[in-house]
mmCIF file of C-alpha atoms and ligand atoms in Angstrom:
data_model
loop_
_atom_site.group_PDB
_atom_site.id
_atom_site.type_symbol
_atom_site.label_atom_id
_atom_site.label_comp_id
_atom_site.label_asym_id
_atom_site.label_seq_id
_atom_site.Cartn_x
_atom_site.Cartn_y
_atom_site.Cartn_z
ATOM 1 C CA UNK A 1 107.825 120.183 91.092
ATOM 2 C CA UNK A 2 107.693 116.283 90.312
ATOM 3 C CA UNK A 3 107.068 113.378 93.283
ATOM 4 C CA UNK A 4 105.198 115.405 95.969
ATOM 5 C CA UNK A 5 106.475 114.335 98.929
ATOM 6 C CA UNK A 6 103.478 112.165 101.194
ATOM 7 C CA UNK A 7 103.071 109.177 99.745
ATOM 8 C CA UNK A 8 100.750 106.133 101.080
ATOM 9 C CA UNK A 9 101.156 102.907 102.312
ATOM 10 C CA UNK A 10 100.162 100.035 104.562
ATOM 11 C CA UNK A 11 96.488 102.732 104.271
ATOM 12 C CA UNK A 12 99.103 104.927 105.798
ATOM 13 C CA UNK A 13 100.411 108.650 104.812
ATOM 14 C CA UNK A 14 103.913 109.151 105.733
ATOM 15 C CA UNK A 15 106.783 111.031 103.293
ATOM 16 C CA UNK A 16 108.828 109.537 101.400
ATOM 17 C CA UNK A 17 111.753 109.422 102.850
ATOM 18 C CA UNK A 18 110.915 106.992 105.998
ATOM 19 C CA UNK A 19 109.501 104.578 103.338
ATOM 20 C CA UNK A 20 111.919 101.337 102.952
ATOM 21 C CA UNK A 21 111.714 98.015 102.218
ATOM 22 C CA UNK A 22 113.880 94.421 103.604
ATOM 23 C CA UNK A 23 116.418 92.565 100.345
ATOM 24 C CA UNK A 24 114.013 90.496 100.999
ATOM 25 C CA UNK A 25 111.274 91.282 99.430
ATOM 26 C CA UNK A 26 109.014 89.712 96.796
ATOM 27 C CA UNK A 27 108.795 91.908 94.841
ATOM 28 C CA UNK A 28 111.799 93.098 94.838
ATOM 29 C CA UNK A 29 113.269 89.490 94.466
ATOM 30 C CA UNK A 30 111.090 87.715 92.125
ATOM 31 C CA UNK A 31 108.551 90.066 90.693
ATOM 32 C CA UNK A 32 106.362 88.229 92.549
ATOM 33 C CA UNK A 33 102.721 92.203 91.649
ATOM 34 C CA UNK A 34 101.285 94.188 90.322
ATOM 35 C CA UNK A 35 100.391 98.142 89.775
ATOM 36 C CA UNK A 36 98.131 100.320 88.252
ATOM 37 C CA UNK A 37 98.793 104.174 86.737
ATOM 38 C CA UNK A 38 95.933 106.472 87.176
ATOM 39 C CA UNK A 39 96.650 109.498 85.201
ATOM 40 C CA UNK A 40 95.441 112.956 86.886
ATOM 41 C CA UNK A 41 94.008 115.932 85.586
ATOM 42 C CA UNK A 42 93.209 119.059 87.011
ATOM 43 C CA UNK A 43 93.945 117.405 90.350
ATOM 44 C CA UNK A 44 91.253 114.745 89.639
ATOM 45 C CA UNK A 45 91.613 110.731 88.868
ATOM 46 C CA UNK A 46 90.527 109.497 85.255
ATOM 47 C CA UNK A 47 88.476 106.515 84.410
ATOM 48 C CA UNK A 48 89.307 106.085 88.022
ATOM 49 C CA UNK A 49 86.795 103.381 89.146
ATOM 50 C CA UNK A 50 88.490 100.899 85.502
ATOM 51 C CA UNK A 51 91.446 101.112 87.561
ATOM 52 C CA UNK A 52 90.170 100.747 90.107
ATOM 53 C CA UNK A 53 88.655 97.541 89.741
ATOM 54 C CA UNK A 54 92.096 96.196 86.798
ATOM 55 C CA UNK A 55 93.833 96.145 90.206
ATOM 56 C CA UNK A 56 91.398 94.502 92.450
ATOM 57 C CA UNK A 57 91.509 91.293 89.126
ATOM 58 C CA UNK A 58 95.522 91.462 88.656
ATOM 59 C CA UNK A 59 94.670 90.796 92.573
ATOM 60 C CA UNK A 60 92.757 87.693 92.184
ATOM 61 C CA UNK A 61 94.507 86.527 89.168
ATOM 62 C CA UNK A 62 97.533 85.971 91.019
ATOM 63 C CA UNK A 63 96.663 85.488 94.657
ATOM 64 C CA UNK A 64 97.021 88.641 96.425
ATOM 65 C CA UNK A 65 93.832 90.041 99.390
ATOM 66 C CA UNK A 66 94.096 93.339 99.244
ATOM 67 C CA UNK A 67 94.350 94.168 103.357
ATOM 68 C CA UNK A 68 90.864 96.721 102.181
ATOM 69 C CA UNK A 69 88.073 97.343 100.001
ATOM 70 C CA UNK A 70 87.496 98.896 96.634
ATOM 71 C CA UNK A 71 85.561 102.073 98.492
ATOM 72 C CA UNK A 72 88.824 102.431 100.838
ATOM 73 C CA UNK A 73 91.022 101.622 98.519
ATOM 74 C CA UNK A 74 89.275 105.161 96.232
ATOM 75 C CA UNK A 75 89.153 106.616 99.750
ATOM 76 C CA UNK A 76 92.905 106.122 100.405
ATOM 77 C CA UNK A 77 93.917 107.243 96.315
ATOM 78 C CA UNK A 78 92.294 110.500 96.976
ATOM 79 C CA UNK A 79 93.354 111.590 100.338
ATOM 80 C CA UNK A 80 96.655 111.245 98.672
ATOM 81 C CA UNK A 81 95.541 113.599 95.992
ATOM 82 C CA UNK A 82 94.199 116.382 98.637
ATOM 83 C CA UNK A 83 97.380 115.865 101.572
ATOM 84 C CA UNK A 84 99.904 116.591 98.916
ATOM 85 C CA UNK A 85 96.897 119.492 96.940
ATOM 86 C CA UNK A 86 98.091 117.682 94.065
ATOM 87 C CA UNK A 87 95.852 120.142 91.809
ATOM 88 C CA UNK A 88 97.935 119.766 88.276
ATOM 89 C CA UNK A 89 98.183 116.709 85.764
ATOM 90 C CA UNK A 90 99.717 113.582 86.868
ATOM 91 C CA UNK A 91 100.138 109.955 87.427
ATOM 92 C CA UNK A 92 99.529 108.151 90.493
ATOM 93 C CA UNK A 93 101.531 104.709 90.665
ATOM 94 C CA UNK A 94 100.268 102.524 92.499
ATOM 95 C CA UNK A 95 101.879 99.018 93.788
ATOM 96 C CA UNK A 96 101.245 95.757 95.556
ATOM 97 C CA UNK A 97 103.705 93.246 96.255
ATOM 98 C CA UNK A 98 102.898 89.690 97.639
ATOM 99 C CA UNK A 99 105.267 90.998 100.506
ATOM 100 C CA UNK A 100 108.474 90.325 102.937
ATOM 101 C CA UNK A 101 109.052 87.584 103.678
ATOM 102 C CA UNK A 102 112.565 84.480 103.860
ATOM 103 C CA UNK A 103 113.195 84.008 99.668
ATOM 104 C CA UNK A 104 111.353 81.177 98.563
ATOM 105 C CA UNK A 105 109.860 80.497 95.595
ATOM 106 C CA UNK A 106 106.613 79.419 97.579
ATOM 107 C CA UNK A 107 103.726 82.105 98.923
ATOM 108 C CA UNK A 108 104.451 83.077 102.255
ATOM 109 C CA UNK A 109 101.728 82.087 105.095
ATOM 110 C CA UNK A 110 100.116 84.961 107.346
ATOM 111 C CA UNK A 111 102.734 88.186 105.326
ATOM 112 C CA UNK A 112 100.308 90.617 105.037
ATOM 113 C CA UNK A 113 101.213 92.603 101.293
ATOM 114 C CA UNK A 114 103.450 95.676 100.496
ATOM 115 C CA UNK A 115 101.193 98.101 99.814
ATOM 116 C CA UNK A 116 102.494 102.032 98.324
ATOM 117 C CA UNK A 117 101.047 105.039 95.940
ATOM 118 C CA UNK A 118 102.399 107.722 94.734
ATOM 119 C CA UNK A 119 101.512 111.006 92.545
ATOM 120 C CA UNK A 120 103.454 112.699 90.727
ATOM 121 C CA UNK A 121 103.376 115.476 88.149
ATOM 122 C CA UNK A 122 103.479 114.593 84.045
ATOM 123 C CA UNK A 123 102.046 116.969 81.966
ATOM 124 C CA UNK A 124 100.446 116.679 78.634
ATOM 125 C CA UNK A 125 102.465 114.892 75.975
ATOM 126 C CA UNK A 126 101.085 118.230 73.073
ATOM 127 C CA UNK A 127 104.024 117.695 70.779
ATOM 128 C CA UNK A 128 103.064 114.379 69.824
ATOM 129 C CA UNK A 129 99.345 113.605 70.060
ATOM 130 C CA UNK A 130 98.998 116.988 67.458
ATOM 131 C CA UNK A 131 101.463 115.071 65.454
ATOM 132 C CA UNK A 132 101.911 111.142 65.746
ATOM 133 C CA UNK A 133 105.048 109.341 66.935
ATOM 134 C CA UNK A 134 107.299 106.389 65.091
ATOM 135 C CA UNK A 135 107.618 103.151 66.283
ATOM 136 C CA UNK A 136 109.017 100.404 65.199
ATOM 137 C CA UNK A 137 107.953 96.677 65.258
ATOM 138 C CA UNK A 138 109.133 93.669 68.034
ATOM 139 C CA UNK A 139 107.881 90.083 68.729
ATOM 140 C CA UNK A 140 105.795 89.338 71.703
ATOM 141 C CA UNK A 141 108.368 87.193 73.818
ATOM 142 C CA UNK A 142 105.876 87.915 76.697
ATOM 143 C CA UNK A 143 103.764 85.042 78.767
ATOM 144 C CA UNK A 144 100.378 83.688 78.308
ATOM 145 C CA UNK A 145 98.928 86.179 81.792
ATOM 146 C CA UNK A 146 99.323 89.714 80.436
ATOM 147 C CA UNK A 147 96.271 91.060 80.904
ATOM 148 C CA UNK A 148 97.494 90.831 84.469
ATOM 149 C CA UNK A 149 99.452 94.514 85.163
ATOM 150 C CA UNK A 150 102.135 92.307 87.303
ATOM 151 C CA UNK A 151 106.123 93.289 87.846
ATOM 152 C CA UNK A 152 107.205 91.323 85.972
ATOM 153 C CA UNK A 153 108.117 93.507 82.694
ATOM 154 C CA UNK A 154 110.871 92.160 81.586
ATOM 155 C CA UNK A 155 110.080 91.692 78.087
ATOM 156 C CA UNK A 156 108.158 95.787 77.784
ATOM 157 C CA UNK A 157 111.072 96.885 79.357
ATOM 158 C CA UNK A 158 113.525 95.681 76.328
ATOM 159 C CA UNK A 159 110.982 96.541 73.584
ATOM 160 C CA UNK A 160 111.089 99.802 74.950
ATOM 161 C CA UNK A 161 114.370 100.319 74.932
ATOM 162 C CA UNK A 162 114.980 98.877 71.228
ATOM 163 C CA UNK A 163 112.315 101.581 70.299
ATOM 164 C CA UNK A 164 114.075 104.348 71.890
ATOM 165 C CA UNK A 165 117.480 103.618 70.487
ATOM 166 C CA UNK A 166 115.548 103.042 67.580
ATOM 167 C CA UNK A 167 115.052 106.495 68.414
ATOM 168 C CA UNK A 168 110.871 105.818 68.126
ATOM 169 C CA UNK A 169 108.612 106.570 70.857
ATOM 170 C CA UNK A 170 106.833 102.394 70.783
ATOM 171 C CA UNK A 171 107.462 99.464 69.850
ATOM 172 C CA UNK A 172 104.818 98.101 68.750
ATOM 173 C CA UNK A 173 104.414 94.183 69.795
ATOM 174 C CA UNK A 174 103.610 90.996 66.818
ATOM 175 C CA UNK A 175 102.859 86.898 67.735
ATOM 176 C CA UNK A 176 104.356 84.835 64.539
ATOM 177 C CA UNK A 177 103.290 88.842 62.193
ATOM 178 C CA UNK A 178 99.074 88.434 64.597
ATOM 179 C CA UNK A 179 99.717 92.036 66.826
ATOM 180 C CA UNK A 180 99.056 92.223 70.256
ATOM 181 C CA UNK A 181 99.628 95.492 71.258
ATOM 182 C CA UNK A 182 102.740 97.994 72.896
ATOM 183 C CA UNK A 183 105.593 97.731 75.339
ATOM 184 C CA UNK A 184 103.120 100.498 76.857
ATOM 185 C CA UNK A 185 99.585 100.645 75.154
ATOM 186 C CA UNK A 186 96.806 99.845 73.962
ATOM 187 C CA UNK A 187 97.348 99.402 69.158
ATOM 188 C CA UNK A 188 94.993 100.029 67.131
ATOM 189 C CA UNK A 189 94.355 100.465 63.449
ATOM 190 C CA UNK A 190 92.184 101.877 61.533
ATOM 191 C CA UNK A 191 90.697 101.235 57.210
ATOM 192 C CA UNK A 192 87.656 102.576 55.927
ATOM 193 C CA UNK A 193 87.153 104.722 59.053
ATOM 194 C CA UNK A 194 86.609 101.423 61.120
ATOM 195 C CA UNK A 195 88.983 100.738 63.940
ATOM 196 C CA UNK A 196 90.866 97.126 64.106
ATOM 197 C CA UNK A 197 92.192 96.359 67.493
ATOM 198 C CA UNK A 198 93.512 93.316 69.007
ATOM 199 C CA UNK A 199 90.739 90.983 70.146
ATOM 200 C CA UNK A 200 91.145 91.871 75.147
ATOM 201 C CA UNK A 201 92.591 88.414 75.113
ATOM 202 C CA UNK A 202 94.889 86.942 77.423
ATOM 203 C CA UNK A 203 97.723 87.825 75.256
ATOM 204 C CA UNK A 204 96.515 91.797 76.882
ATOM 205 C CA UNK A 205 96.786 94.878 78.707
ATOM 206 C CA UNK A 206 92.470 95.533 78.702
ATOM 207 C CA UNK A 207 93.271 98.846 79.123
ATOM 208 C CA UNK A 208 91.662 101.747 81.036
ATOM 209 C CA UNK A 209 91.852 104.075 78.206
ATOM 210 C CA UNK A 210 91.079 102.075 75.297
ATOM 211 C CA UNK A 211 87.261 101.078 77.307
ATOM 212 C CA UNK A 212 87.421 104.279 76.970
ATOM 213 C CA UNK A 213 87.581 103.749 73.133
ATOM 214 C CA UNK A 214 85.405 102.154 73.168
ATOM 215 C CA UNK A 215 82.711 104.077 74.074
ATOM 216 C CA UNK A 216 83.614 107.390 71.713
ATOM 217 C CA UNK A 217 83.598 104.896 69.473
ATOM 218 C CA UNK A 218 79.775 103.797 70.314
ATOM 219 C CA UNK A 219 79.049 107.604 70.238
ATOM 220 C CA UNK A 220 80.472 109.135 67.285
ATOM 221 C CA UNK A 221 78.924 105.903 65.622
ATOM 222 C CA UNK A 222 82.769 105.027 64.491
ATOM 223 C CA UNK A 223 82.467 100.591 63.909
ATOM 224 C CA UNK A 224 84.854 99.246 66.877
ATOM 225 C CA UNK A 225 85.650 96.073 65.678
ATOM 226 C CA UNK A 226 87.811 93.338 68.407
ATOM 227 C CA UNK A 227 89.777 91.593 65.595
ATOM 228 C CA UNK A 228 93.762 91.658 65.488
ATOM 229 C CA UNK A 229 95.839 92.666 62.616
ATOM 230 C CA UNK A 230 99.085 92.187 61.306
ATOM 231 C CA UNK A 231 101.963 93.450 60.813
ATOM 232 C CA UNK A 232 101.469 93.119 57.476
ATOM 233 C CA UNK A 233 97.972 95.590 57.305
ATOM 234 C CA UNK A 234 99.574 97.538 58.664
ATOM 235 C CA UNK A 235 101.477 98.721 55.442
ATOM 236 C CA UNK A 236 97.637 98.956 54.013
ATOM 237 C CA UNK A 237 96.549 101.219 57.240
ATOM 238 C CA UNK A 238 95.579 104.950 56.767
ATOM 239 C CA UNK A 239 95.604 105.317 60.324
ATOM 240 C CA UNK A 240 97.318 103.656 63.697
ATOM 241 C CA UNK A 241 96.874 104.493 66.798
ATOM 242 C CA UNK A 242 97.800 103.702 71.130
ATOM 243 C CA UNK A 243 95.990 104.066 74.176
ATOM 244 C CA UNK A 244 97.937 104.006 77.769
ATOM 245 C CA UNK A 245 97.135 106.871 80.540
ATOM 246 C CA UNK A 246 99.761 108.322 80.170
ATOM 247 C CA UNK A 247 100.292 108.669 76.360
ATOM 248 C CA UNK A 248 96.314 109.459 76.121
ATOM 249 C CA UNK A 249 95.157 108.744 72.371
ATOM 250 C CA UNK A 250 98.794 108.707 70.198
ATOM 251 C CA UNK A 251 98.915 109.019 66.337
ATOM 252 C CA UNK A 252 101.476 106.206 65.419
ATOM 253 C CA UNK A 253 103.124 108.203 61.492
ATOM 254 C CA UNK A 254 105.909 106.166 60.902
ATOM 255 C CA UNK A 255 106.239 101.968 61.599
ATOM 256 C CA UNK A 256 110.177 100.652 60.906
ATOM 257 C CA UNK A 257 110.529 103.917 58.506
ATOM 258 C CA UNK A 258 106.972 103.411 56.304
ATOM 259 C CA UNK A 259 104.742 106.407 56.802
ATOM 260 C CA UNK A 260 101.703 105.778 57.239
ATOM 261 C CA UNK A 261 99.418 107.165 54.913
ATOM 262 C CA UNK A 262 100.102 110.586 54.029
ATOM 263 C CA UNK A 263 102.238 110.555 57.725
ATOM 264 C CA UNK A 264 99.161 112.948 59.560
ATOM 265 C CA UNK A 265 97.712 111.758 62.323
ATOM 266 C CA UNK A 266 94.038 111.049 60.200
ATOM 267 C CA UNK A 267 90.321 111.735 60.813
ATOM 268 C CA UNK A 268 89.107 108.819 63.024
ATOM 269 C CA UNK A 269 92.423 109.085 65.643
ATOM 270 C CA UNK A 270 92.003 113.192 66.053
ATOM 271 C CA UNK A 271 87.775 112.003 66.344
ATOM 272 C CA UNK A 272 89.203 110.239 69.534
ATOM 273 C CA UNK A 273 91.088 112.129 70.826
ATOM 274 C CA UNK A 274 88.675 115.017 70.804
ATOM 275 C CA UNK A 275 86.706 112.724 72.733
ATOM 276 C CA UNK A 276 88.830 111.573 75.537
ATOM 277 C CA UNK A 277 89.945 115.779 76.253
ATOM 278 C CA UNK A 278 86.003 116.086 76.577
ATOM 279 C CA UNK A 279 85.758 113.373 78.589
ATOM 280 C CA UNK A 280 88.533 114.030 81.098
ATOM 281 C CA UNK A 281 87.418 118.160 80.820
ATOM 282 C CA UNK A 282 90.776 119.060 80.653
ATOM 283 C CA UNK A 283 91.208 122.243 80.813
ATOM 284 C CA UNK A 284 90.349 124.551 77.270
ATOM 285 C CA UNK A 285 93.515 126.169 76.675
ATOM 286 C CA UNK A 286 95.461 122.413 76.876
ATOM 287 C CA UNK A 287 93.515 120.744 74.006
ATOM 288 C CA UNK A 288 95.172 119.464 70.965
ATOM 289 C CA UNK A 289 92.653 120.379 68.306
ATOM 290 C CA UNK A 290 93.244 122.901 65.778
ATOM 291 C CA UNK A 291 90.870 122.083 63.737
HETATM 292 N N1 PDD B 301 100.877 101.178 81.191
HETATM 293 N N2 PDD B 301 99.601 97.876 77.724
HETATM 294 C C1 PDD B 301 100.319 97.478 78.347
HETATM 295 C C2 PDD B 301 101.888 96.310 78.188
HETATM 296 C C3 PDD B 301 100.959 98.945 79.380
HETATM 297 O O1 PDD B 301 101.143 98.284 79.608
HETATM 298 C C4 PDD B 301 99.356 99.809 79.939
HETATM 299 C C5 PDD B 301 100.028 100.514 80.196
HETATM 300 C C6 PDD B 301 97.866 99.289 79.231
HETATM 301 C C7 PDD B 301 97.106 100.403 78.309
HETATM 302 O O2 PDD B 301 96.728 100.877 79.652
HETATM 303 P P1 PDD B 301 95.648 102.201 80.154
HETATM 304 O O3 PDD B 301 94.602 102.558 78.736
HETATM 305 O O4 PDD B 301 94.486 100.839 81.216
HETATM 306 O O5 PDD B 301 96.696 102.587 80.892
HETATM 307 C C8 PDD B 301 97.949 98.652 77.930
HETATM 308 C C9 PDD B 301 100.808 102.319 82.162
HETATM 309 C C10 PDD B 301 100.602 103.504 81.535
HETATM 310 C C11 PDD B 301 102.509 101.971 82.532
HETATM 311 O O6 PDD B 301 103.056 99.940 82.452
HETATM 312 O O7 PDD B 301 103.176 102.876 82.831
#
């Protein structure tokens, strides 16, 4: 199974075939909305509160009033798992737009947000997690409010497509050489056993997996610096890795055709991967670690 049949919309549960929107819909016409992607392991959400909190932050940032509290939303999302009898590894995609209204840039008055959430299977990318992936570097041409998880993803889409066309998994974005994040993940450099990554300013999305990584680093006594690195620094990195709900903690072993260190996932990355698997209560038979 891929997408599960029952979806949540406007606090109700319906069959996916019954969801339709008018063509004058603000998400469709303006990208006027926000979204979240939450990982599911063995039928349970991982980093659930962090994602729900971020959805509310994103909504507030673009002045959308959500018609429910955090508890009510959490409850609806939990029911979505139950109603679909979800037991495997997957993800939920949830989207909130400003609503349906005649096309006009100005916010419509008295219009309810359009909301939906659906779940689908997503096996872990074990090969990539074990062996690492390749990346390219691309200019970060996005706007100044990347901390909002907005539907406006055109620069991200173009960067990811460029990565794909170059046979790579991700595009590492940079502003004038300073690395911000990737097209759909956060990125980190390891040097002399210490982690470096862009500070959580408006220029990046504060990833929920990053929040977990900060916690793991504290627990493992690995120094974590909110200190950006440059494209040039990548050449001298001991390790490089990315993080997201769908990619977990993924080693990067080659950038723009240049190998990182010995071309294998590094020690710090592996320690963090092990901490992640423990934290997410991932099944024993699915662990990436061989040592
Ligand atoms: N992307 N940065 C960007 C630009 C992202 O799109 C994402 C997530 C992240 C990592 O966030 P988190 O750790 O909370 O997943 C960072 C999701 C998975 C997506 O758009 O599909």
